[in-house]
């Protein structure tokens, strides 16, 4: 026992409304799932792009800081700087000492000018005297702090931040390299403006919300940011990202560790910025759903009523017809499917009333058609018998010309009418041409000179019926009738590669060029049988293809040649 759907007996308008509402709910569910999926995909993509950008940025910053370390090493081992410091440390106060200090500052300026983000370069000699140069000498680190950091470094580079300024310092001991003495000649401190450093180094990144830390110090953050080192205490020295609450707000925190030093790089993106677009999309979707729900309820009710009302009227009309009332009043509706049903119902009623009359008329038409078909069979036979009678009567009365003309005319018509196929052989077509020429010779006598050049191998080639004869007739009509001298008509058949070329030539007056175009277009009608050259050309192309057909070579006053190209197709 099959279970029937509960909505089976619903009215049509209720079914339409229910289906519309169900589809809307399905689309809403699909939209919610799709929204959730793409939101998750979008956030993961943001996380990954942030991590990739930080990785790239940290690599660039590491490379640039490594260049600063190399510059620091180059300065500390520079021969001139070591010579100047040795002189300063060992000399008493003199003019030569003053010149040496000046040269030392000039040499330091040369090195400091190589990088735009180096705010100052400072050397502290063994006596504690400072020599500072650069575009911002006010930015300098605490010598005491630097001294304690360099105490056991043995000349290696040390990074430290500068208190009260968004800057860091690269510091190292300057040790004598002459004879590997390694005596302490002084200290080198290179101060870097981090704002300028980040802007110049990361010119490809639109978002420079970076934080750089080392151990328990923040080396760099933007001036408007007030982060604490405790905000970046992460038990992981590798790479990654996480959502972290800082100062009561959620941030996407991406982090990575330097490959060359103890620096850690962080990038912060407010989580609000990530979810802002998704929340906007969510609100839009809710508004659209409520709007579509209201619109669907209203439209489905209207549509259901517009569909069910005409159907109810149609059902009432059918009940009246079922009861025998064929004069049912009908109402016109729109030209839609239901309107077509009403129209077809009206047509059906009219058909019922006209059925007997129409059937009687068809029977009369069938009888008349049978009569005409019989007549069409009788007329040709009557014509053949009449021509045969004329032929024998002419023979009895010694009228040879009349006898030959009647015999050829009968043979010609028999070949044309009795052949029901669309194509005949070249041999059969030539038989029609010979019958036609025989009749025309009795008419024009010596004024018509006809020659035929062919090969027996072409006899079985298939050709459209009445192809050559109308062309020959056309040549006689347009050539001979406009000439005083004899008209020569030549028919020649020759093989051209895999095709058969039939040439019908005459020595008539020729055809003017503008008339040739008219013949091709069918604007100039034939004077002869009514089968024009355009008709022949179209039949050949339709049967064999566009590369075959009829062409005309003619010059006014020099005769005309009509070329017929057909494929060599035998029976």
PDB file of N, CA and C in Angstrom, residues 158-257:
ATOM      1  N   UNK A 158      75.656  44.373  19.584  1.00  0.00           N
ATOM      2  CA  UNK A 158      74.573  44.300  20.563  1.00  0.00           C
ATOM      3  C   UNK A 158      73.483  45.277  20.136  1.00  0.00           C
ATOM      4  N   UNK A 159      72.227  44.792  20.149  1.00  0.00           N
ATOM      5  CA  UNK A 159      71.080  45.644  19.856  1.00  0.00           C
ATOM      6  C   UNK A 159      70.385  46.020  21.164  1.00  0.00           C
ATOM      7  N   UNK A 160      69.988  47.281  21.249  1.00  0.00           N
ATOM      8  CA  UNK A 160      69.251  47.740  22.416  1.00  0.00           C
ATOM      9  C   UNK A 160      68.375  48.911  22.022  1.00  0.00           C
ATOM     10  N   UNK A 161      67.292  49.116  22.776  1.00  0.00           N
ATOM     11  CA  UNK A 161      66.408  50.232  22.455  1.00  0.00           C
ATOM     12  C   UNK A 161      66.885  51.500  23.137  1.00  0.00           C
ATOM     13  N   UNK A 162      66.382  52.627  22.661  1.00  0.00           N
ATOM     14  CA  UNK A 162      66.729  53.942  23.219  1.00  0.00           C
ATOM     15  C   UNK A 162      65.534  54.434  23.998  1.00  0.00           C
ATOM     16  N   UNK A 163      65.699  54.668  25.265  1.00  0.00           N
ATOM     17  CA  UNK A 163      64.610  55.101  26.115  1.00  0.00           C
ATOM     18  C   UNK A 163      64.105  56.478  25.681  1.00  0.00           C
ATOM     19  N   UNK A 164      62.767  56.607  25.621  1.00  0.00           N
ATOM     20  CA  UNK A 164      62.165  57.901  25.305  1.00  0.00           C
ATOM     21  C   UNK A 164      62.123  58.238  23.837  1.00  0.00           C
ATOM     22  N   UNK A 165      62.564  57.353  22.963  1.00  0.00           N
ATOM     23  CA  UNK A 165      62.546  57.615  21.520  1.00  0.00           C
ATOM     24  C   UNK A 165      62.207  56.320  20.797  1.00  0.00           C
ATOM     25  N   UNK A 166      61.552  56.446  19.660  1.00  0.00           N
ATOM     26  CA  UNK A 166      61.209  55.276  18.860  1.00  0.00           C
ATOM     27  C   UNK A 166      62.412  54.914  17.993  1.00  0.00           C
ATOM     28  N   UNK A 167      63.451  54.447  18.680  1.00  0.00           N
ATOM     29  CA  UNK A 167      64.713  54.190  18.000  1.00  0.00           C
ATOM     30  C   UNK A 167      65.428  53.061  18.718  1.00  0.00           C
ATOM     31  N   UNK A 168      66.363  52.424  17.994  1.00  0.00           N
ATOM     32  CA  UNK A 168      67.206  51.373  18.561  1.00  0.00           C
ATOM     33  C   UNK A 168      68.654  51.668  18.217  1.00  0.00           C
ATOM     34  N   UNK A 169      69.537  51.005  18.913  1.00  0.00           N
ATOM     35  CA  UNK A 169      70.972  51.227  18.707  1.00  0.00           C
ATOM     36  C   UNK A 169      71.669  49.909  18.430  1.00  0.00           C
ATOM     37  N   UNK A 170      72.635  49.998  17.525  1.00  0.00           N
ATOM     38  CA  UNK A 170      73.552  48.892  17.279  1.00  0.00           C
ATOM     39  C   UNK A 170      74.891  49.305  17.877  1.00  0.00           C
ATOM     40  N   UNK A 171      75.411  48.539  18.820  1.00  0.00           N
ATOM     41  CA  UNK A 171      76.647  48.933  19.531  1.00  0.00           C
ATOM     42  C   UNK A 171      77.642  47.788  19.507  1.00  0.00           C
ATOM     43  N   UNK A 172      78.917  48.147  19.457  1.00  0.00           N
ATOM     44  CA  UNK A 172      79.992  47.157  19.547  1.00  0.00           C
ATOM     45  C   UNK A 172      81.269  47.860  19.996  1.00  0.00           C
ATOM     46  N   UNK A 173      82.214  47.093  20.565  1.00  0.00           N
ATOM     47  CA  UNK A 173      83.523  47.610  20.953  1.00  0.00           C
ATOM     48  C   UNK A 173      84.398  47.778  19.726  1.00  0.00           C
ATOM     49  N   UNK A 174      85.199  48.843  19.724  1.00  0.00           N
ATOM     50  CA  UNK A 174      86.198  49.037  18.665  1.00  0.00           C
ATOM     51  C   UNK A 174      87.526  48.534  19.218  1.00  0.00           C
ATOM     52  N   UNK A 175      88.004  47.440  18.653  1.00  0.00           N
ATOM     53  CA  UNK A 175      89.233  46.806  19.140  1.00  0.00           C
ATOM     54  C   UNK A 175      90.308  46.879  18.063  1.00  0.00           C
ATOM     55  N   UNK A 176      91.517  47.143  18.528  1.00  0.00           N
ATOM     56  CA  UNK A 176      92.623  47.337  17.596  1.00  0.00           C
ATOM     57  C   UNK A 176      92.876  46.022  16.861  1.00  0.00           C
ATOM     58  N   UNK A 177      92.916  46.151  15.520  1.00  0.00           N
ATOM     59  CA  UNK A 177      93.179  44.952  14.720  1.00  0.00           C
ATOM     60  C   UNK A 177      94.632  44.864  14.267  1.00  0.00           C
ATOM     61  N   UNK A 178      95.394  45.965  14.473  1.00  0.00           N
ATOM     62  CA  UNK A 178      96.803  45.964  14.071  1.00  0.00           C
ATOM     63  C   UNK A 178      97.557  44.948  14.923  1.00  0.00           C
ATOM     64  N   UNK A 179      98.192  44.044  14.253  1.00  0.00           N
ATOM     65  CA  UNK A 179      98.970  42.981  14.905  1.00  0.00           C
ATOM     66  C   UNK A 179      98.109  42.158  15.859  1.00  0.00           C
ATOM     67  N   UNK A 180      96.749  42.195  15.600  1.00  0.00           N
ATOM     68  CA  UNK A 180      95.809  41.447  16.430  1.00  0.00           C
ATOM     69  C   UNK A 180      95.969  41.798  17.901  1.00  0.00           C
ATOM     70  N   UNK A 181      96.185  43.106  18.120  1.00  0.00           N
ATOM     71  CA  UNK A 181      96.344  43.549  19.505  1.00  0.00           C
ATOM     72  C   UNK A 181      95.054  43.462  20.293  1.00  0.00           C
ATOM     73  N   UNK A 182      93.925  43.739  19.643  1.00  0.00           N
ATOM     74  CA  UNK A 182      92.600  43.657  20.240  1.00  0.00           C
ATOM     75  C   UNK A 182      92.447  44.543  21.476  1.00  0.00           C
ATOM     76  N   UNK A 183      93.254  45.626  21.515  1.00  0.00           N
ATOM     77  CA  UNK A 183      93.096  46.588  22.603  1.00  0.00           C
ATOM     78  C   UNK A 183      91.812  47.359  22.411  1.00  0.00           C
ATOM     79  N   UNK A 184      91.194  47.768  23.502  1.00  0.00           N
ATOM     80  CA  UNK A 184      89.938  48.527  23.450  1.00  0.00           C
ATOM     81  C   UNK A 184      90.239  49.966  23.081  1.00  0.00           C
ATOM     82  N   UNK A 185      89.795  50.365  21.856  1.00  0.00           N
ATOM     83  CA  UNK A 185      90.011  51.737  21.402  1.00  0.00           C
ATOM     84  C   UNK A 185      88.800  52.617  21.686  1.00  0.00           C
ATOM     85  N   UNK A 186      87.629  52.030  21.894  1.00  0.00           N
ATOM     86  CA  UNK A 186      86.430  52.825  22.152  1.00  0.00           C
ATOM     87  C   UNK A 186      85.174  52.007  21.868  1.00  0.00           C
ATOM     88  N   UNK A 187      84.085  52.719  21.779  1.00  0.00           N
ATOM     89  CA  UNK A 187      82.793  52.081  21.510  1.00  0.00           C
ATOM     90  C   UNK A 187      82.136  52.764  20.318  1.00  0.00           C
ATOM     91  N   UNK A 188      81.415  51.975  19.492  1.00  0.00           N
ATOM     92  CA  UNK A 188      80.672  52.493  18.332  1.00  0.00           C
ATOM     93  C   UNK A 188      79.187  52.268  18.576  1.00  0.00           C
ATOM     94  N   UNK A 189      78.405  53.326  18.438  1.00  0.00           N
ATOM     95  CA  UNK A 189      76.947  53.242  18.629  1.00  0.00           C
ATOM     96  C   UNK A 189      76.273  53.840  17.382  1.00  0.00           C
ATOM     97  N   UNK A 190      75.487  53.032  16.711  1.00  0.00           N
ATOM     98  CA  UNK A 190      74.719  53.497  15.544  1.00  0.00           C
ATOM     99  C   UNK A 190      73.253  53.541  15.948  1.00  0.00           C
ATOM    100  N   UNK A 191      72.661  54.726  15.932  1.00  0.00           N
ATOM    101  CA  UNK A 191      71.255  54.915  16.310  1.00  0.00           C
ATOM    102  C   UNK A 191      70.389  54.936  15.065  1.00  0.00           C
ATOM    103  N   UNK A 192      69.295  54.183  15.119  1.00  0.00           N
ATOM    104  CA  UNK A 192      68.406  54.028  13.958  1.00  0.00           C
ATOM    105  C   UNK A 192      67.036  54.588  14.301  1.00  0.00           C
ATOM    106  N   UNK A 193      66.530  55.487  13.451  1.00  0.00           N
ATOM    107  CA  UNK A 193      65.165  56.003  13.575  1.00  0.00           C
ATOM    108  C   UNK A 193      64.218  54.921  13.041  1.00  0.00           C
ATOM    109  N   UNK A 194      63.486  54.265  13.936  1.00  0.00           N
ATOM    110  CA  UNK A 194      62.693  53.109  13.531  1.00  0.00           C
ATOM    111  C   UNK A 194      61.520  53.475  12.631  1.00  0.00           C
ATOM    112  N   UNK A 195      60.940  54.652  12.831  1.00  0.00           N
ATOM    113  CA  UNK A 195      59.856  55.063  11.924  1.00  0.00           C
ATOM    114  C   UNK A 195      60.378  55.167  10.498  1.00  0.00           C
ATOM    115  N   UNK A 196      61.505  55.829  10.334  1.00  0.00           N
ATOM    116  CA  UNK A 196      62.100  55.966   9.000  1.00  0.00           C
ATOM    117  C   UNK A 196      62.559  54.605   8.481  1.00  0.00           C
ATOM    118  N   UNK A 197      63.108  53.788   9.387  1.00  0.00           N
ATOM    119  CA  UNK A 197      63.596  52.468   9.005  1.00  0.00           C
ATOM    120  C   UNK A 197      62.465  51.593   8.456  1.00  0.00           C
ATOM    121  N   UNK A 198      61.349  51.553   9.171  1.00  0.00           N
ATOM    122  CA  UNK A 198      60.218  50.724   8.738  1.00  0.00           C
ATOM    123  C   UNK A 198      59.596  51.277   7.466  1.00  0.00           C
ATOM    124  N   UNK A 199      59.437  52.593   7.379  1.00  0.00           N
ATOM    125  CA  UNK A 199      58.809  53.200   6.185  1.00  0.00           C
ATOM    126  C   UNK A 199      59.645  52.969   4.939  1.00  0.00           C
ATOM    127  N   UNK A 200      60.960  53.087   5.060  1.00  0.00           N
ATOM    128  CA  UNK A 200      61.818  52.911   3.890  1.00  0.00           C
ATOM    129  C   UNK A 200      61.988  51.446   3.531  1.00  0.00           C
ATOM    130  N   UNK A 201      62.072  50.609   4.533  1.00  0.00           N
ATOM    131  CA  UNK A 201      62.336  49.187   4.277  1.00  0.00           C
ATOM    132  C   UNK A 201      61.088  48.459   3.797  1.00  0.00           C
ATOM    133  N   UNK A 202      59.934  48.766   4.417  1.00  0.00           N
ATOM    134  CA  UNK A 202      58.684  48.075   4.068  1.00  0.00           C
ATOM    135  C   UNK A 202      57.807  48.965   3.203  1.00  0.00           C
ATOM    136  N   UNK A 203      58.374  49.496   2.128  1.00  0.00           N
ATOM    137  CA  UNK A 203      57.590  50.378   1.253  1.00  0.00           C
ATOM    138  C   UNK A 203      56.568  49.625   0.411  1.00  0.00           C
ATOM    139  N   UNK A 204      56.594  48.290   0.460  1.00  0.00           N
ATOM    140  CA  UNK A 204      55.626  47.498  -0.306  1.00  0.00           C
ATOM    141  C   UNK A 204      54.397  47.147   0.524  1.00  0.00           C
ATOM    142  N   UNK A 205      54.445  47.380   1.832  1.00  0.00           N
ATOM    143  CA  UNK A 205      53.344  46.958   2.717  1.00  0.00           C
ATOM    144  C   UNK A 205      52.513  48.161   3.121  1.00  0.00           C
ATOM    145  N   UNK A 206      51.189  48.148   2.842  1.00  0.00           N
ATOM    146  CA  UNK A 206      50.345  49.283   3.225  1.00  0.00           C
ATOM    147  C   UNK A 206      50.053  49.323   4.725  1.00  0.00           C
ATOM    148  N   UNK A 207      50.125  48.176   5.391  1.00  0.00           N
ATOM    149  CA  UNK A 207      49.807  48.108   6.813  1.00  0.00           C
ATOM    150  C   UNK A 207      51.094  47.869   7.586  1.00  0.00           C
ATOM    151  N   UNK A 208      51.558  48.896   8.321  1.00  0.00           N
ATOM    152  CA  UNK A 208      52.823  48.797   9.051  1.00  0.00           C
ATOM    153  C   UNK A 208      52.584  48.785  10.555  1.00  0.00           C
ATOM    154  N   UNK A 209      51.507  48.132  10.969  1.00  0.00           N
ATOM    155  CA  UNK A 209      51.199  48.042  12.391  1.00  0.00           C
ATOM    156  C   UNK A 209      52.042  46.917  12.996  1.00  0.00           C
ATOM    157  N   UNK A 210      53.379  47.175  13.033  1.00  0.00           N
ATOM    158  CA  UNK A 210      54.322  46.171  13.513  1.00  0.00           C
ATOM    159  C   UNK A 210      54.793  46.519  14.915  1.00  0.00           C
ATOM    160  N   UNK A 211      55.180  45.470  15.632  1.00  0.00           N
ATOM    161  CA  UNK A 211      55.845  45.617  16.920  1.00  0.00           C
ATOM    162  C   UNK A 211      57.059  44.699  16.895  1.00  0.00           C
ATOM    163  N   UNK A 212      58.208  45.253  17.312  1.00  0.00           N
ATOM    164  CA  UNK A 212      59.450  44.478  17.368  1.00  0.00           C
ATOM    165  C   UNK A 212      59.900  44.447  18.820  1.00  0.00           C
ATOM    166  N   UNK A 213      60.153  43.247  19.339  1.00  0.00           N
ATOM    167  CA  UNK A 213      60.600  43.100  20.729  1.00  0.00           C
ATOM    168  C   UNK A 213      61.875  42.270  20.769  1.00  0.00           C
ATOM    169  N   UNK A 214      62.584  42.431  21.875  1.00  0.00           N
ATOM    170  CA  UNK A 214      63.768  41.614  22.147  1.00  0.00           C
ATOM    171  C   UNK A 214      63.822  41.370  23.648  1.00  0.00           C
ATOM    172  N   UNK A 215      63.675  40.125  24.001  1.00  0.00           N
ATOM    173  CA  UNK A 215      63.655  39.744  25.415  1.00  0.00           C
ATOM    174  C   UNK A 215      62.539  40.498  26.130  1.00  0.00           C
ATOM    175  N   UNK A 216      62.856  41.399  27.039  1.00  0.00           N
ATOM    176  CA  UNK A 216      61.818  42.091  27.821  1.00  0.00           C
ATOM    177  C   UNK A 216      61.681  43.550  27.406  1.00  0.00           C
ATOM    178  N   UNK A 217      62.064  43.885  26.165  1.00  0.00           N
ATOM    179  CA  UNK A 217      61.996  45.272  25.710  1.00  0.00           C
ATOM    180  C   UNK A 217      61.238  45.345  24.392  1.00  0.00           C
ATOM    181  N   UNK A 218      60.487  46.437  24.217  1.00  0.00           N
ATOM    182  CA  UNK A 218      59.862  46.728  22.929  1.00  0.00           C
ATOM    183  C   UNK A 218      60.812  47.624  22.148  1.00  0.00           C
ATOM    184  N   UNK A 219      61.298  47.114  21.027  1.00  0.00           N
ATOM    185  CA  UNK A 219      62.233  47.870  20.210  1.00  0.00           C
ATOM    186  C   UNK A 219      61.518  48.869  19.305  1.00  0.00           C
ATOM    187  N   UNK A 220      60.335  48.493  18.869  1.00  0.00           N
ATOM    188  CA  UNK A 220      59.634  49.407  17.943  1.00  0.00           C
ATOM    189  C   UNK A 220      58.134  49.193  18.048  1.00  0.00           C
ATOM    190  N   UNK A 221      57.399  50.295  18.059  1.00  0.00           N
ATOM    191  CA  UNK A 221      55.964  50.333  17.852  1.00  0.00           C
ATOM    192  C   UNK A 221      55.623  51.734  17.347  1.00  0.00           C
ATOM    193  N   UNK A 222      54.493  51.855  16.697  1.00  0.00           N
ATOM    194  CA  UNK A 222      54.117  53.162  16.162  1.00  0.00           C
ATOM    195  C   UNK A 222      53.886  54.143  17.301  1.00  0.00           C
ATOM    196  N   UNK A 223      54.044  55.431  16.972  1.00  0.00           N
ATOM    197  CA  UNK A 223      53.901  56.457  18.006  1.00  0.00           C
ATOM    198  C   UNK A 223      52.519  56.451  18.631  1.00  0.00           C
ATOM    199  N   UNK A 224      51.480  56.155  17.815  1.00  0.00           N
ATOM    200  CA  UNK A 224      50.125  56.199  18.348  1.00  0.00           C
ATOM    201  C   UNK A 224      49.767  54.944  19.144  1.00  0.00           C
ATOM    202  N   UNK A 225      50.591  53.905  19.043  1.00  0.00           N
ATOM    203  CA  UNK A 225      50.326  52.678  19.790  1.00  0.00           C
ATOM    204  C   UNK A 225      51.016  52.733  21.151  1.00  0.00           C
ATOM    205  N   UNK A 226      50.354  52.215  22.159  1.00  0.00           N
ATOM    206  CA  UNK A 226      50.905  52.176  23.518  1.00  0.00           C
ATOM    207  C   UNK A 226      50.835  50.746  24.049  1.00  0.00           C
ATOM    208  N   UNK A 227      51.593  49.862  23.388  1.00  0.00           N
ATOM    209  CA  UNK A 227      51.579  48.475  23.811  1.00  0.00           C
ATOM    210  C   UNK A 227      52.554  48.250  24.965  1.00  0.00           C
ATOM    211  N   UNK A 228      52.301  47.190  25.703  1.00  0.00           N
ATOM    212  CA  UNK A 228      53.191  46.782  26.791  1.00  0.00           C
ATOM    213  C   UNK A 228      53.848  45.466  26.407  1.00  0.00           C
ATOM    214  N   UNK A 229      55.037  45.248  26.964  1.00  0.00           N
ATOM    215  CA  UNK A 229      55.746  44.017  26.645  1.00  0.00           C
ATOM    216  C   UNK A 229      54.965  42.792  27.118  1.00  0.00           C
ATOM    217  N   UNK A 230      54.124  42.985  28.144  1.00  0.00           N
ATOM    218  CA  UNK A 230      53.325  41.861  28.640  1.00  0.00           C
ATOM    219  C   UNK A 230      52.243  41.438  27.651  1.00  0.00           C
ATOM    220  N   UNK A 231      51.897  42.342  26.734  1.00  0.00           N
ATOM    221  CA  UNK A 231      50.895  41.989  25.724  1.00  0.00           C
ATOM    222  C   UNK A 231      51.413  40.957  24.735  1.00  0.00           C
ATOM    223  N   UNK A 232      52.724  40.768  24.698  1.00  0.00           N
ATOM    224  CA  UNK A 232      53.319  39.893  23.674  1.00  0.00           C
ATOM    225  C   UNK A 232      54.066  38.726  24.306  1.00  0.00           C
ATOM    226  N   UNK A 233      53.663  38.353  25.497  1.00  0.00           N
ATOM    227  CA  UNK A 233      54.262  37.198  26.156  1.00  0.00           C
ATOM    228  C   UNK A 233      53.607  35.935  25.596  1.00  0.00           C
ATOM    229  N   UNK A 234      54.274  35.308  24.640  1.00  0.00           N
ATOM    230  CA  UNK A 234      53.761  34.100  23.986  1.00  0.00           C
ATOM    231  C   UNK A 234      54.764  32.979  24.204  1.00  0.00           C
ATOM    232  N   UNK A 235      54.301  31.868  24.679  1.00  0.00           N
ATOM    233  CA  UNK A 235      55.186  30.729  24.945  1.00  0.00           C
ATOM    234  C   UNK A 235      55.501  29.983  23.654  1.00  0.00           C
ATOM    235  N   UNK A 236      56.004  30.718  22.688  1.00  0.00           N
ATOM    236  CA  UNK A 236      56.311  30.085  21.399  1.00  0.00           C
ATOM    237  C   UNK A 236      57.289  30.984  20.663  1.00  0.00           C
ATOM    238  N   UNK A 237      58.454  30.483  20.354  1.00  0.00           N
ATOM    239  CA  UNK A 237      59.450  31.265  19.617  1.00  0.00           C
ATOM    240  C   UNK A 237      59.405  30.991  18.114  1.00  0.00           C
ATOM    241  N   UNK A 238      58.387  30.274  17.664  1.00  0.00           N
ATOM    242  CA  UNK A 238      58.281  29.964  16.240  1.00  0.00           C
ATOM    243  C   UNK A 238      57.414  30.969  15.506  1.00  0.00           C
ATOM    244  N   UNK A 239      56.700  30.479  14.499  1.00  0.00           N
ATOM    245  CA  UNK A 239      55.825  31.313  13.689  1.00  0.00           C
ATOM    246  C   UNK A 239      54.378  30.871  13.908  1.00  0.00           C
ATOM    247  N   UNK A 240      53.446  31.809  13.739  1.00  0.00           N
ATOM    248  CA  UNK A 240      52.047  31.444  13.854  1.00  0.00           C
ATOM    249  C   UNK A 240      51.155  32.655  13.998  1.00  0.00           C
ATOM    250  N   UNK A 241      49.895  32.402  14.324  1.00  0.00           N
ATOM    251  CA  UNK A 241      48.948  33.483  14.557  1.00  0.00           C
ATOM    252  C   UNK A 241      47.914  33.014  15.567  1.00  0.00           C
ATOM    253  N   UNK A 242      47.272  33.977  16.202  1.00  0.00           N
ATOM    254  CA  UNK A 242      46.269  33.677  17.205  1.00  0.00           C
ATOM    255  C   UNK A 242      45.395  34.914  17.395  1.00  0.00           C
ATOM    256  N   UNK A 243      44.184  34.676  17.933  1.00  0.00           N
ATOM    257  CA  UNK A 243      43.300  35.777  18.301  1.00  0.00           C
ATOM    258  C   UNK A 243      43.519  36.041  19.789  1.00  0.00           C
ATOM    259  N   UNK A 244      43.993  37.266  20.114  1.00  0.00           N
ATOM    260  CA  UNK A 244      44.384  37.593  21.490  1.00  0.00           C
ATOM    261  C   UNK A 244      43.653  38.855  21.927  1.00  0.00           C
ATOM    262  N   UNK A 245      43.196  38.822  23.175  1.00  0.00           N
ATOM    263  CA  UNK A 245      42.539  39.999  23.739  1.00  0.00           C
ATOM    264  C   UNK A 245      43.599  40.897  24.375  1.00  0.00           C
ATOM    265  N   UNK A 246      43.662  42.152  23.896  1.00  0.00           N
ATOM    266  CA  UNK A 246      44.616  43.130  24.416  1.00  0.00           C
ATOM    267  C   UNK A 246      43.849  44.398  24.737  1.00  0.00           C
ATOM    268  N   UNK A 247      43.959  44.842  25.972  1.00  0.00           N
ATOM    269  CA  UNK A 247      43.284  46.074  26.414  1.00  0.00           C
ATOM    270  C   UNK A 247      41.775  46.022  26.151  1.00  0.00           C
ATOM    271  N   UNK A 248      41.187  44.857  26.320  1.00  0.00           N
ATOM    272  CA  UNK A 248      39.749  44.725  26.168  1.00  0.00           C
ATOM    273  C   UNK A 248      39.267  44.557  24.744  1.00  0.00           C
ATOM    274  N   UNK A 249      40.177  44.506  23.752  1.00  0.00           N
ATOM    275  CA  UNK A 249      39.794  44.338  22.345  1.00  0.00           C
ATOM    276  C   UNK A 249      40.498  43.112  21.780  1.00  0.00           C
ATOM    277  N   UNK A 250      39.827  42.452  20.848  1.00  0.00           N
ATOM    278  CA  UNK A 250      40.406  41.276  20.204  1.00  0.00           C
ATOM    279  C   UNK A 250      41.246  41.698  19.011  1.00  0.00           C
ATOM    280  N   UNK A 251      42.402  41.065  18.866  1.00  0.00           N
ATOM    281  CA  UNK A 251      43.300  41.326  17.754  1.00  0.00           C
ATOM    282  C   UNK A 251      43.744  40.004  17.150  1.00  0.00           C
ATOM    283  N   UNK A 252      43.943  40.037  15.809  1.00  0.00           N
ATOM    284  CA  UNK A 252      44.619  38.921  15.162  1.00  0.00           C
ATOM    285  C   UNK A 252      46.112  39.192  15.298  1.00  0.00           C
ATOM    286  N   UNK A 253      46.784  38.420  16.151  1.00  0.00           N
ATOM    287  CA  UNK A 253      48.201  38.617  16.440  1.00  0.00           C
ATOM    288  C   UNK A 253      49.008  37.579  15.669  1.00  0.00           C
ATOM    289  N   UNK A 254      49.796  38.068  14.736  1.00  0.00           N
ATOM    290  CA  UNK A 254      50.681  37.202  13.957  1.00  0.00           C
ATOM    291  C   UNK A 254      52.103  37.420  14.448  1.00  0.00           C
ATOM    292  N   UNK A 255      52.864  36.340  14.634  1.00  0.00           N
ATOM    293  CA  UNK A 255      54.190  36.482  15.223  1.00  0.00           C
ATOM    294  C   UNK A 255      55.178  35.576  14.491  1.00  0.00           C
ATOM    295  N   UNK A 256      56.439  36.012  14.513  1.00  0.00           N
ATOM    296  CA  UNK A 256      57.522  35.215  13.942  1.00  0.00           C
ATOM    297  C   UNK A 256      58.821  35.621  14.622  1.00  0.00           C
ATOM    298  N   UNK A 257      59.775  34.698  14.684  1.00  0.00           N
ATOM    299  CA  UNK A 257      61.061  34.943  15.336  1.00  0.00           C
ATOM    300  C   UNK A 257      62.122  35.206  14.269  1.00  0.00           C
TER     301      UNK A 257
END
